[in-house]
Coordinates of C-alpha atoms and ligand atoms in Angstrom, one line a residue:
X106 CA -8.3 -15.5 -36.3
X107 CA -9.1 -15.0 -32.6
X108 CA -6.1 -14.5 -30.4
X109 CA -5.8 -16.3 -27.0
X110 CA -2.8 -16.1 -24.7
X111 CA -1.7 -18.1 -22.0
X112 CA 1.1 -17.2 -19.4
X113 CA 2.5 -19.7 -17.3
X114 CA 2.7 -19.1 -14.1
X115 CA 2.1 -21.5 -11.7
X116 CA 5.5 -22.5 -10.7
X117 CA 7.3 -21.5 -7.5
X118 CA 10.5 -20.8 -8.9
X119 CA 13.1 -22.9 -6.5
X120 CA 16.2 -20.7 -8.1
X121 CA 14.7 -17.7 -6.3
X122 CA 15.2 -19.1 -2.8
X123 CA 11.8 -17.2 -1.8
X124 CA 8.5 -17.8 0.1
X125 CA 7.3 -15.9 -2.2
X126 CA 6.1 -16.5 -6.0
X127 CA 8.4 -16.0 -8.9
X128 CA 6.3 -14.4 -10.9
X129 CA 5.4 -11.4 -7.9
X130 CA 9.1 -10.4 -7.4
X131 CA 9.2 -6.8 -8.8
X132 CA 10.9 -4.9 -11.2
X133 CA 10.4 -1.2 -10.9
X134 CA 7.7 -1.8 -8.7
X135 CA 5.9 -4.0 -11.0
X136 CA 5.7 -7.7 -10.6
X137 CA 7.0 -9.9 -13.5
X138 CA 3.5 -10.7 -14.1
X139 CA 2.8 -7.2 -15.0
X140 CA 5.7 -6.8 -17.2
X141 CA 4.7 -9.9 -19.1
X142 CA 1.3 -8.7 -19.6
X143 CA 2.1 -5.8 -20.4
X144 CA 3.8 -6.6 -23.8
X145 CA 0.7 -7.7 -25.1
X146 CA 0.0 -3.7 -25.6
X147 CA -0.4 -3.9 -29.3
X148 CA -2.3 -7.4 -30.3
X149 CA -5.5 -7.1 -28.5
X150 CA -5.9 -10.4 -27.6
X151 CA -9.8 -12.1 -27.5
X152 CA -9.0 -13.9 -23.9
X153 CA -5.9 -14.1 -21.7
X154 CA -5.6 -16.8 -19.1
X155 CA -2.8 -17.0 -16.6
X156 CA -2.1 -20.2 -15.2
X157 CA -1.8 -20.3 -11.1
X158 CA -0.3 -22.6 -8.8
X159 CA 2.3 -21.8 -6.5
X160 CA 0.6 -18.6 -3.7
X161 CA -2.3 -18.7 -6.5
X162 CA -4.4 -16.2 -4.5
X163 CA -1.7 -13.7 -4.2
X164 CA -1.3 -13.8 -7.5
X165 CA -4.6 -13.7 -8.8
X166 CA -4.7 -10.2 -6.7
X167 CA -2.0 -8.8 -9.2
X168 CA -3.8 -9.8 -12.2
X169 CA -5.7 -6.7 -14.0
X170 CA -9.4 -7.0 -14.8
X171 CA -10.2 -9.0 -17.5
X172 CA -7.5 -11.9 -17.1
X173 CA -8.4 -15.0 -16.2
X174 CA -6.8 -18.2 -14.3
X175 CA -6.5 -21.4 -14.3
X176 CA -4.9 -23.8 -11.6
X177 CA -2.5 -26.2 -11.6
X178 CA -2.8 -27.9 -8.5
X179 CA 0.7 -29.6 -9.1
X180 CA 3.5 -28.3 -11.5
X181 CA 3.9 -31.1 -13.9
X182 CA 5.9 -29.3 -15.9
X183 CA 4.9 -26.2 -18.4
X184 CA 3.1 -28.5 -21.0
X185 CA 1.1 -29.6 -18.7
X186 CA 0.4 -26.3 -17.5
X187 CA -0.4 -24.9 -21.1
X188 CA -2.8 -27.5 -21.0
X189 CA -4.9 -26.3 -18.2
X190 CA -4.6 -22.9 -19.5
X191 CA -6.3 -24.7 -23.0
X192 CA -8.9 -26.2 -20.4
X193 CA -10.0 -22.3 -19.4
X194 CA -9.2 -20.5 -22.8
X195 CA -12.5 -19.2 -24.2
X196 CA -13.4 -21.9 -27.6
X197 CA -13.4 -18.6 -29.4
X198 CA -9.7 -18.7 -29.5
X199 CA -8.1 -20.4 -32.7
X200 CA -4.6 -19.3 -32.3
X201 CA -2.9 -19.4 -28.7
X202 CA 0.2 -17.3 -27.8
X203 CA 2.5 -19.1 -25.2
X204 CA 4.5 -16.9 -22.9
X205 CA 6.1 -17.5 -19.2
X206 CA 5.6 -15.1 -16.4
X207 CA 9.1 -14.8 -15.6
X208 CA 10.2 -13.0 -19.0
X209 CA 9.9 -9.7 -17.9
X210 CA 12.0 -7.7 -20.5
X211 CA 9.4 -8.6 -23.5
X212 CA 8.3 -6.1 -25.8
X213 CA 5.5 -5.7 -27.3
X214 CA 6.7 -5.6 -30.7
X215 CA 8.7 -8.6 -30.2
X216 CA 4.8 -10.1 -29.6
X217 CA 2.9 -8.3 -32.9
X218 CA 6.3 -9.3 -34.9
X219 CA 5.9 -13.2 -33.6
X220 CA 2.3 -12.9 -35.1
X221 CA 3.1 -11.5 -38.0
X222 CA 5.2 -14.2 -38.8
X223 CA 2.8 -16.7 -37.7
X224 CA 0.4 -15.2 -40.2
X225 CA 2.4 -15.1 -43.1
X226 CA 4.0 -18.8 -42.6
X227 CA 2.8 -22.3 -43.3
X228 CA 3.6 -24.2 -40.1
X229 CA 1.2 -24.7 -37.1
X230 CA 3.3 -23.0 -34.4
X231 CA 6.2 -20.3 -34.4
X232 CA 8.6 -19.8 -32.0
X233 CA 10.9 -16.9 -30.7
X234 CA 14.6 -17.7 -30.1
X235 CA 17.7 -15.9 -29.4
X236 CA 21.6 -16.1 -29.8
X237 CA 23.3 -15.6 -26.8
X238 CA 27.2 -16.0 -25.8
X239 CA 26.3 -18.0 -22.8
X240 CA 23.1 -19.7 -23.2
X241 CA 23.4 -21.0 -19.6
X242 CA 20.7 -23.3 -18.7
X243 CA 18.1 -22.0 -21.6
X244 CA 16.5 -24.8 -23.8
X245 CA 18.8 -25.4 -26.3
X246 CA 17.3 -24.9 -30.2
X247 CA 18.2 -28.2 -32.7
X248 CA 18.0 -27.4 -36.4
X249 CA 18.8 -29.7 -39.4
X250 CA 21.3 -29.7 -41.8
X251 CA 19.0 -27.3 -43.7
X252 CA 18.9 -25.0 -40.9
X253 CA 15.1 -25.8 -39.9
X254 CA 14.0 -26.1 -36.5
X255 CA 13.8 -29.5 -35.3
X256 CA 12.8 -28.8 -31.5
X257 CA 14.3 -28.0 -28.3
X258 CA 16.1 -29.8 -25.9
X259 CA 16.2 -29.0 -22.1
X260 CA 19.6 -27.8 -20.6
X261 CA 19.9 -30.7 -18.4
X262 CA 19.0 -33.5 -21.1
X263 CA 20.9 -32.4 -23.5
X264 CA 24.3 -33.8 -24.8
X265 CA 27.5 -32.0 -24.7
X266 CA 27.4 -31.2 -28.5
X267 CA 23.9 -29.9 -27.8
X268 CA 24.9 -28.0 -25.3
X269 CA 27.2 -26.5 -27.2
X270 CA 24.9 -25.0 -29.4
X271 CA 24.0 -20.4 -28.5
X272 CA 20.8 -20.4 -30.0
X273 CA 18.1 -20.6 -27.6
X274 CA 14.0 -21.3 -26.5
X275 CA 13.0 -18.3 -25.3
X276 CA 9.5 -20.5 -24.3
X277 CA 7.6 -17.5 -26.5
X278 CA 5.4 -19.5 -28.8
X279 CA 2.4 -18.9 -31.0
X280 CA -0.4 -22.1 -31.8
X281 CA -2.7 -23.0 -34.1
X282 CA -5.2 -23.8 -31.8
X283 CA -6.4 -27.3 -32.8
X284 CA -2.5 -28.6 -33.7
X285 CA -2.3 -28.0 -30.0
X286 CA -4.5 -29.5 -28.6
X287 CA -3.9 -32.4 -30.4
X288 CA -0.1 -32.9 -30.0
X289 CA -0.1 -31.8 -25.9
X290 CA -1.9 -34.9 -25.1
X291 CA 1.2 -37.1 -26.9
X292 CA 3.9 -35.3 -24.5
X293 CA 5.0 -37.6 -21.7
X294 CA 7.3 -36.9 -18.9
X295 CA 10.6 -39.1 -19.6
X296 CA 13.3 -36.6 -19.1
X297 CA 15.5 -35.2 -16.7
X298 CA 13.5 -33.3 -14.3
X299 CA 10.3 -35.7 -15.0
X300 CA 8.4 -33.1 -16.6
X301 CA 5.9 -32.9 -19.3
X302 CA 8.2 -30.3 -21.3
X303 CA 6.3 -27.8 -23.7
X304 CA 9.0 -27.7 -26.1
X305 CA 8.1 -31.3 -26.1
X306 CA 5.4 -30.9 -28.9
X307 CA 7.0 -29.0 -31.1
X308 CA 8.3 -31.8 -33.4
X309 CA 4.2 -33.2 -33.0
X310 CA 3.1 -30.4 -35.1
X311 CA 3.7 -30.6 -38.8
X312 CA 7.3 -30.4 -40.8
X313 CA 7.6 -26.5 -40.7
X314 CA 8.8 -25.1 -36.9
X315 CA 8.8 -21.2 -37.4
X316 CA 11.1 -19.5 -35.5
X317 CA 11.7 -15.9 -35.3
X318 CA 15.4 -14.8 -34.3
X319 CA 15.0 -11.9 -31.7
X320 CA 17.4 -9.4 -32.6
X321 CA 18.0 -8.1 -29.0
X322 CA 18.6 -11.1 -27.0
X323 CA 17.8 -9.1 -24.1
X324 CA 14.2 -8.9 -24.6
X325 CA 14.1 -12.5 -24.2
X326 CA 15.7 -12.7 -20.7
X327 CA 14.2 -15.2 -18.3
X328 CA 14.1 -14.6 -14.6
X329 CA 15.0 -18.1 -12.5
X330 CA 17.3 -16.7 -10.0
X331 CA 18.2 -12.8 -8.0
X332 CA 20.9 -12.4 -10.0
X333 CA 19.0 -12.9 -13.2
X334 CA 16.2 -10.5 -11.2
X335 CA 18.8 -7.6 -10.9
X336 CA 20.2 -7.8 -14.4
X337 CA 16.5 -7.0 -15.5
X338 CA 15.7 -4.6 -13.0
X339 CA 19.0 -2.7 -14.7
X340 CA 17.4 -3.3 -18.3
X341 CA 14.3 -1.8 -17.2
X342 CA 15.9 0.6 -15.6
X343 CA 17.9 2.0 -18.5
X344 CA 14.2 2.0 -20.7
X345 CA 12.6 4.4 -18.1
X346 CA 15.5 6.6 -17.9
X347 CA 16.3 6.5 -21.8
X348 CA 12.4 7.4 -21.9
X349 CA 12.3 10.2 -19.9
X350 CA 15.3 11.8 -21.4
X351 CA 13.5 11.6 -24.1
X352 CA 10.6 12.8 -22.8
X353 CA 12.4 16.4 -22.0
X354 CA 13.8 15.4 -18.5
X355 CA 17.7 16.6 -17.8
X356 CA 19.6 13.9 -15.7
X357 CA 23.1 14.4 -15.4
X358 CA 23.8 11.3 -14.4
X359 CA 21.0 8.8 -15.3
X360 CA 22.8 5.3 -13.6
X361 CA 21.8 6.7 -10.5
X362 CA 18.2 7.4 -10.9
X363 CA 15.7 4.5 -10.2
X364 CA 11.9 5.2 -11.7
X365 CA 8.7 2.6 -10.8
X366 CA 7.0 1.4 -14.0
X367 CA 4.2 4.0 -13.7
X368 CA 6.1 7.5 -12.7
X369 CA 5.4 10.3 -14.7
X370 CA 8.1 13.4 -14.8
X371 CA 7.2 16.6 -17.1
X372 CA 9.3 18.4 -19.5
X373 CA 12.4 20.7 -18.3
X374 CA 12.7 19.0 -14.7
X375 CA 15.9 18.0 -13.8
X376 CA 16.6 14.7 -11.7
X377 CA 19.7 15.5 -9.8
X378 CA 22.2 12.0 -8.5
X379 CA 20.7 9.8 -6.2
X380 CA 16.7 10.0 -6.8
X381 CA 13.7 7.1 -6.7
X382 CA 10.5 8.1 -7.3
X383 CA 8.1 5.2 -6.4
X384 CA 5.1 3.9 -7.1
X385 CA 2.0 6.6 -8.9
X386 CA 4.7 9.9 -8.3
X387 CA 3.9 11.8 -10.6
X388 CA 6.4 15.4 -11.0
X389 CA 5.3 18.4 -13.2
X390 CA 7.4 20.4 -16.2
X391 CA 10.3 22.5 -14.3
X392 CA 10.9 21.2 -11.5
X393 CA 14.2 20.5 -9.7
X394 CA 14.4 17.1 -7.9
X395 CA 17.3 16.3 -5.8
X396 CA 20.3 15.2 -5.3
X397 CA 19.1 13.0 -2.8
X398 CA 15.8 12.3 -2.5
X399 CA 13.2 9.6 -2.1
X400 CA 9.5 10.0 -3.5
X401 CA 7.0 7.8 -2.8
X402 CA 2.9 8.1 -4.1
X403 CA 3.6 11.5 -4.6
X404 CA 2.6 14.3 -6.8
X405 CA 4.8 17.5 -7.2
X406 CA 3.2 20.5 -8.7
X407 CA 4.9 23.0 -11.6
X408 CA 8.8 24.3 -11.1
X409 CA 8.8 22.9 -6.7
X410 CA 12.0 22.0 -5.9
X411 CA 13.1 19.2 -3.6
X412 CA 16.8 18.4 -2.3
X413 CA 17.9 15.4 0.3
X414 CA 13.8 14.6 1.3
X415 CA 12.3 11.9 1.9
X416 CA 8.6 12.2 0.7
X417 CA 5.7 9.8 1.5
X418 CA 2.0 9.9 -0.1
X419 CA 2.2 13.6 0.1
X420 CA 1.4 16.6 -2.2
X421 CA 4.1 19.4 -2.9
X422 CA 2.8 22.6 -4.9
X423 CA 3.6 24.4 -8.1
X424 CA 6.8 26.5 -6.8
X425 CA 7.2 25.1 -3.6
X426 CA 10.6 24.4 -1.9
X427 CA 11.3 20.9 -0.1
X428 CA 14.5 20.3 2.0
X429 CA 17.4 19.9 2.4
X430 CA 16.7 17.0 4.8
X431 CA 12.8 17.1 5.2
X432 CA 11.0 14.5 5.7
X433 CA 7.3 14.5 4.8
X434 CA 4.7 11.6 5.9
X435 CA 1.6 10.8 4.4
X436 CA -0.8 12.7 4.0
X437 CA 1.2 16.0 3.8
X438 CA -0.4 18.9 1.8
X439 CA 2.1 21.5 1.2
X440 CA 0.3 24.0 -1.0
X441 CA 1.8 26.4 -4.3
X442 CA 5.1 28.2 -3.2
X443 CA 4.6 27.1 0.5
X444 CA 8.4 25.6 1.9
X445 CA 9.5 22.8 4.0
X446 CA 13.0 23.5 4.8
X447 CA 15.4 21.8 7.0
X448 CA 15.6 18.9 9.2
X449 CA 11.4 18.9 9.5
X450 CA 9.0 16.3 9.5
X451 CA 5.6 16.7 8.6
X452 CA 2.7 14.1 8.7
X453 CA -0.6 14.6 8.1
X454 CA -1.0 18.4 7.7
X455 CA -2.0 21.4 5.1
X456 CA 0.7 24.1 4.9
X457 CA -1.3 26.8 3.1
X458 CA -0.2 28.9 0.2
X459 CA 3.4 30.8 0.3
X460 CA 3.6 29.6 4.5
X461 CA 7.0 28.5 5.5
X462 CA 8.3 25.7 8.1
X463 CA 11.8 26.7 7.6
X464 CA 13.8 24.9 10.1
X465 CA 13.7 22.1 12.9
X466 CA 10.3 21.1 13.1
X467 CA 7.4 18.7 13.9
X468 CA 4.3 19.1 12.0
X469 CA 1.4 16.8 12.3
X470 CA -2.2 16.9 12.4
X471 CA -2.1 20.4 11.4
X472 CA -3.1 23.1 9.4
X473 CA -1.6 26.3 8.1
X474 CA -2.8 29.0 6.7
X475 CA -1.5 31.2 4.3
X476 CA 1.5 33.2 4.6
X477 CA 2.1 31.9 8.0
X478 CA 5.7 31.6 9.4
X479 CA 6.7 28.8 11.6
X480 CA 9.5 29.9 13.6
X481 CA 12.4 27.7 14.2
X482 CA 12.3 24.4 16.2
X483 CA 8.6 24.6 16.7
X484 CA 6.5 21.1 17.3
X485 CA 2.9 20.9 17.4
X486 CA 2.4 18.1 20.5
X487 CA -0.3 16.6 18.5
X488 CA -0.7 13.1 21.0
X489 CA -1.6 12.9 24.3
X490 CA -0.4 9.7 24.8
X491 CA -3.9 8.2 24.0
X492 CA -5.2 10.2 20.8
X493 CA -4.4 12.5 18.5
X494 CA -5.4 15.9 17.9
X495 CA -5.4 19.0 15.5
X496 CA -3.8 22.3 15.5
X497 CA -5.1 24.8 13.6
X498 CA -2.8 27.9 13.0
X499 CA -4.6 30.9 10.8
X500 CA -3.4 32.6 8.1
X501 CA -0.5 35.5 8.4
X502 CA 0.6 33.9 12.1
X503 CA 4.4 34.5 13.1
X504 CA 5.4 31.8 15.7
X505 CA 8.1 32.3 17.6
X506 CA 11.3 30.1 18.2
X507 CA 10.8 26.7 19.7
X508 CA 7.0 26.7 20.6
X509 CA 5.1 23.6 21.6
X510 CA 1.0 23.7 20.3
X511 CA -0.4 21.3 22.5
X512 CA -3.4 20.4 20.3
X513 CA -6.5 20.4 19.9
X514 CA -5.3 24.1 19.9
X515 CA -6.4 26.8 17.0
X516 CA -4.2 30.3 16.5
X517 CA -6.5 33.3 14.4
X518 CA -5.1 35.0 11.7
X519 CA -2.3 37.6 12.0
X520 CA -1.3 36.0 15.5
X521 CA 2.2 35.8 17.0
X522 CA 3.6 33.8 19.2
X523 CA 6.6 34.3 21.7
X524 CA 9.9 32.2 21.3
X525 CA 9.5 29.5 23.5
X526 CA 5.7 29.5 24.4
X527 CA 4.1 25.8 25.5
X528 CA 0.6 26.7 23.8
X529 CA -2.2 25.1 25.5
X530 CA -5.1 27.6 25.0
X531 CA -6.7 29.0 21.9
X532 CA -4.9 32.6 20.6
X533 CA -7.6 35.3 19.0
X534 CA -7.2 36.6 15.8
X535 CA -4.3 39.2 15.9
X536 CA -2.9 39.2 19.2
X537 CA 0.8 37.7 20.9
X538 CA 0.5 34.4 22.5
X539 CA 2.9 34.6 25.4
X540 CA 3.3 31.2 27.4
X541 CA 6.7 31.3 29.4
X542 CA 8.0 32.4 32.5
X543 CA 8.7 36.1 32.9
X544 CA 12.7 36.7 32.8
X545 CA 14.2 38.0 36.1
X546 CA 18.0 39.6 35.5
X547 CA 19.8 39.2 38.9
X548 CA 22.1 42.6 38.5
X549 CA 25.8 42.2 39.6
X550 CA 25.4 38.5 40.0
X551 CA 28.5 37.4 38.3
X552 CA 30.9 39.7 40.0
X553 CA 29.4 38.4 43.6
X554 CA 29.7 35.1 42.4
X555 CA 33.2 35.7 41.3
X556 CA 33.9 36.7 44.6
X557 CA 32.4 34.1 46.8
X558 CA 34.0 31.3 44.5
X559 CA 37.6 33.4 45.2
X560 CA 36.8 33.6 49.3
X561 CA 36.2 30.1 49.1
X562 CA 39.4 28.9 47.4
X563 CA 41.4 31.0 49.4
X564 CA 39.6 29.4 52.9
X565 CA 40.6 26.0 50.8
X566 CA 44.4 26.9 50.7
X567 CA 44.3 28.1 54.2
X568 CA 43.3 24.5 55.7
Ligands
UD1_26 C1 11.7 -22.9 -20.0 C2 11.8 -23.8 -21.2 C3 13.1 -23.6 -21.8 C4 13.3 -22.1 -22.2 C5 13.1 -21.2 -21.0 C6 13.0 -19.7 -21.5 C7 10.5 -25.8 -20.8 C8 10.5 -27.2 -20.3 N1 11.6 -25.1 -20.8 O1 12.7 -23.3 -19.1 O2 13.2 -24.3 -23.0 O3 14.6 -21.9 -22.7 O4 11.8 -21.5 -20.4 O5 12.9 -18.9 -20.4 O6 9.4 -25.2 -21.0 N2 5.5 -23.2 -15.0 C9 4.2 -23.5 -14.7 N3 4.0 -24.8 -14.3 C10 4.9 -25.8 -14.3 C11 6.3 -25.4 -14.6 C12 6.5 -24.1 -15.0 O7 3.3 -22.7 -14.7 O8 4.6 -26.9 -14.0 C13 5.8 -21.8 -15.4 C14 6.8 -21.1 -14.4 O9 6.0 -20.5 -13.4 C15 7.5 -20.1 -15.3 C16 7.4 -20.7 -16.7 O10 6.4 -21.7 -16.6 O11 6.9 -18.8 -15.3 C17 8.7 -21.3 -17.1 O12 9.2 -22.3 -16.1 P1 10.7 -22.4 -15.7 O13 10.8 -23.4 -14.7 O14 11.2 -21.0 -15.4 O15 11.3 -23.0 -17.0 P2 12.8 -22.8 -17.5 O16 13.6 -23.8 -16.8 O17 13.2 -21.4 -17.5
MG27 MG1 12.4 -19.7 -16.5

């Protein structure tokens, strides 16, 4: 048996309120799409086809390589859309897995277990279902007095006793191909919403409905609305932070720490309250992360730590120190046990091995060599208003307090500079940039000024 699967979604999903497609609203930094597809892990399907409508383009840019799509120029309802996903299935496909794009939470043994089923059964389609204590405005399942599945009947067609009943569609359905094909063309459109209903063919295909009973009604959870968007989001949530507990990573308190889909966090780290690390982050064994912090696209090298930062497409180094309150912009490269203390931003810029920007500074379109010491409230002036331009400060420099680098400007090795310099010219290896005016003490000055502010008070009273 060949596997096909086709995933419906085409529709715009009016529940959402949104310009934007259902199925690209993100969990975890993932669309729903990519959660759907993602079960399919373990059945190694022959040809997947996802059926577009509704922002088709910007959907078809989610898609990984190797899926396929078909259009459906106008949602007719999700049997008809099944059937244009038939129309684009490869012929190689006898047996056709159903799923919708908005089901996020599936698993991909739910999926292999729905085969399995299939396989071992008699009847020409299985279906999933769930028991839920409020099964809202699901497809409600209808079994006979022996207990076999009879069909489904929409939420809004159904009667009250129907209506009544907890066991639900979960719109998770697997095909013999031909028994398809041949019952979707017998599906009309006289129901509520005026719809050619998928559930519509199950009573077309043969006596014996199979139906597998999902034992975590979670799994089956169907996204039509925000609210039903954020439960999931918190499922997923708890499976990325149950994971990388399990995975050797300490957090005393899990509820507060968000992971994207794809982060990866090494053994013996320990997420601290209060930290989301986004998109391809990816954090070594040992290091401390947080309280307090925001990663984005970053990687963070073996035992670094990082408190209160904000961290943007940047590299921090085996043993390096981050924070509290830094923020680092793109392209920051701070190297193995290098430090970005407090209250500085950094864009753009290597800071070399074991060199520290302690406190209060502006670091861009720099770079650092190693072992150099950025004194306190230093800013390298790296725009001229038109275009920007590098600094380049050696290895072993000590800069003063509060200097300006007016770039393009380079500093040698074992340079200093004094506090408060406005460095506009280059400084040689090894010698003291000084760029200030020279201090003149005015000797006696506050006893004469004493004096004359006494005289004049005293002329004051006089008049
Ligand atoms: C559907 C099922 C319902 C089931 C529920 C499970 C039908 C008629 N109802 O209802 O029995 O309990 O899923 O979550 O199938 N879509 C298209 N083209 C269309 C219409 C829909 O591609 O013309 C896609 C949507 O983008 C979505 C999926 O099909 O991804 C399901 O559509 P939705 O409108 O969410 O159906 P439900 O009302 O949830
Ligand atoms: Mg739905």
């Amino acid at each position: 048996m060949n596997l096909g699967v086709v995933v419906l979604a085409a529709g715009l999903g009016t529940r959402m309120r949104s310009a934007r497609p259902k199925v690209l609203h993100e969990i975890a930094g993932r669309p729903l799409i990519g959660w759907v597809l993602s079960a399919l892990a373990d059945v190694d399907p022959t040809h997947t086809v996802v059926v577009v409508g509704h922002g088709a383009d910007e959907v078809r840019a989610v898609l990984p390589e190797g899926v396929d799509t078909a259009l459906q120029e106008e949602q007719l309802g999700t049997g008809h859309a099944t059937r244009m996903g038939l129309d684009t299935l490869s012929s190689e496909c006898d047996r056709v897995l159903v799923l919708c794009g908005d089901t996020p939470l599936l698993r991909p043994k739910l999926i292999a277990d729905l085969i399995a089923q299939h396989s071992a059964g008699e009847g020409a389609v299985t279906m999933v279902t769930a028991v839920l204590d409020d099964a809202g405005a699901y497809g409600r399942v209808l079994r006979d007095d022996e207990g076999r599945v009879t069909g489904v009947v929409e939420a809004k067609d159904a009667d009250e006793a129907q209506l009544a009943v907890n066991e639900i569609n979960a719109g998770i359905y697997v095909f013999d191909r031909a028994g398809l094909e041949a019952a979707i063309g017998q599906v009309g459109s006289d129901n509520a919403q005026g719809e050619v209903y998928l559930p519509d063919v199950l009573p077309l295909m043969g006596d014996t409905i199979g139906a597998l009973i999902a034992d975590d009604p979670d799994v089956v959870a169907g996204v039509n609305t925000r609210v039903h968007l954020s439960e999931c989001e918190w499922v997923i949530q708890e499976r990325l932070r149950e994971a990388a507990m399990l995975g050797g990573v300490t957090m005393p308190d899990p509820s507060t720490v968000y992971f994207d889909a794809d982060v990866v966090v090494g053994q013996d780290t320990t997420l601290l309250p209060g930290v989301h690390l986004r998109g391809t982050t990816e954090i070594a064994d040992g290091c401390t992360i947080g309280p307090d912090c925001t990663l984005v696209d970053s990687q963070v090298g073996t035992g670094a730590t990082v408190i209160s930062a904000h961290v943007l497409q940047s590299t921090i180094g085996a043993g390096a120190q981050v924070g509290p309150f830094a923020y680092l912009r793109p392209e920051t490269d701070l190297s193995e046990r290098a430090k970005i203390g407090t209250f500085v931003e950094t864009k753009k810029s290597r800071i070399g091995p074991g060199a520290k920007v302690p406190h209060l500074s502006y670091i861009g379109d720099a770079d650092i060599g190693e072992g150099t010491n950025i004194g306190a409230g230093n800013i390298t002036a790296n725009y001229d208003g038109f275009r920007k331009h590098a600094t380049r400060i050696g290895a072993r420099v000590k800069t003063g307090s509060d200097c300006v680098f007016v770039a393009p400007v380079e500093i040698g090795d074992d340079a200093m500079t004094a506090a408060g310099s406005i460095i506009t010219s280059d400084i040689p290896d090894g010698a003291l940039g000084i760029a200030r005016a020279r201090q003149d003490n005015k000797e006696g000055f506050t006893e004469r000024a004493a004096a004359r502010a006494k005289q004049a008070a005293e002329e004051g009273d006089g008049a």
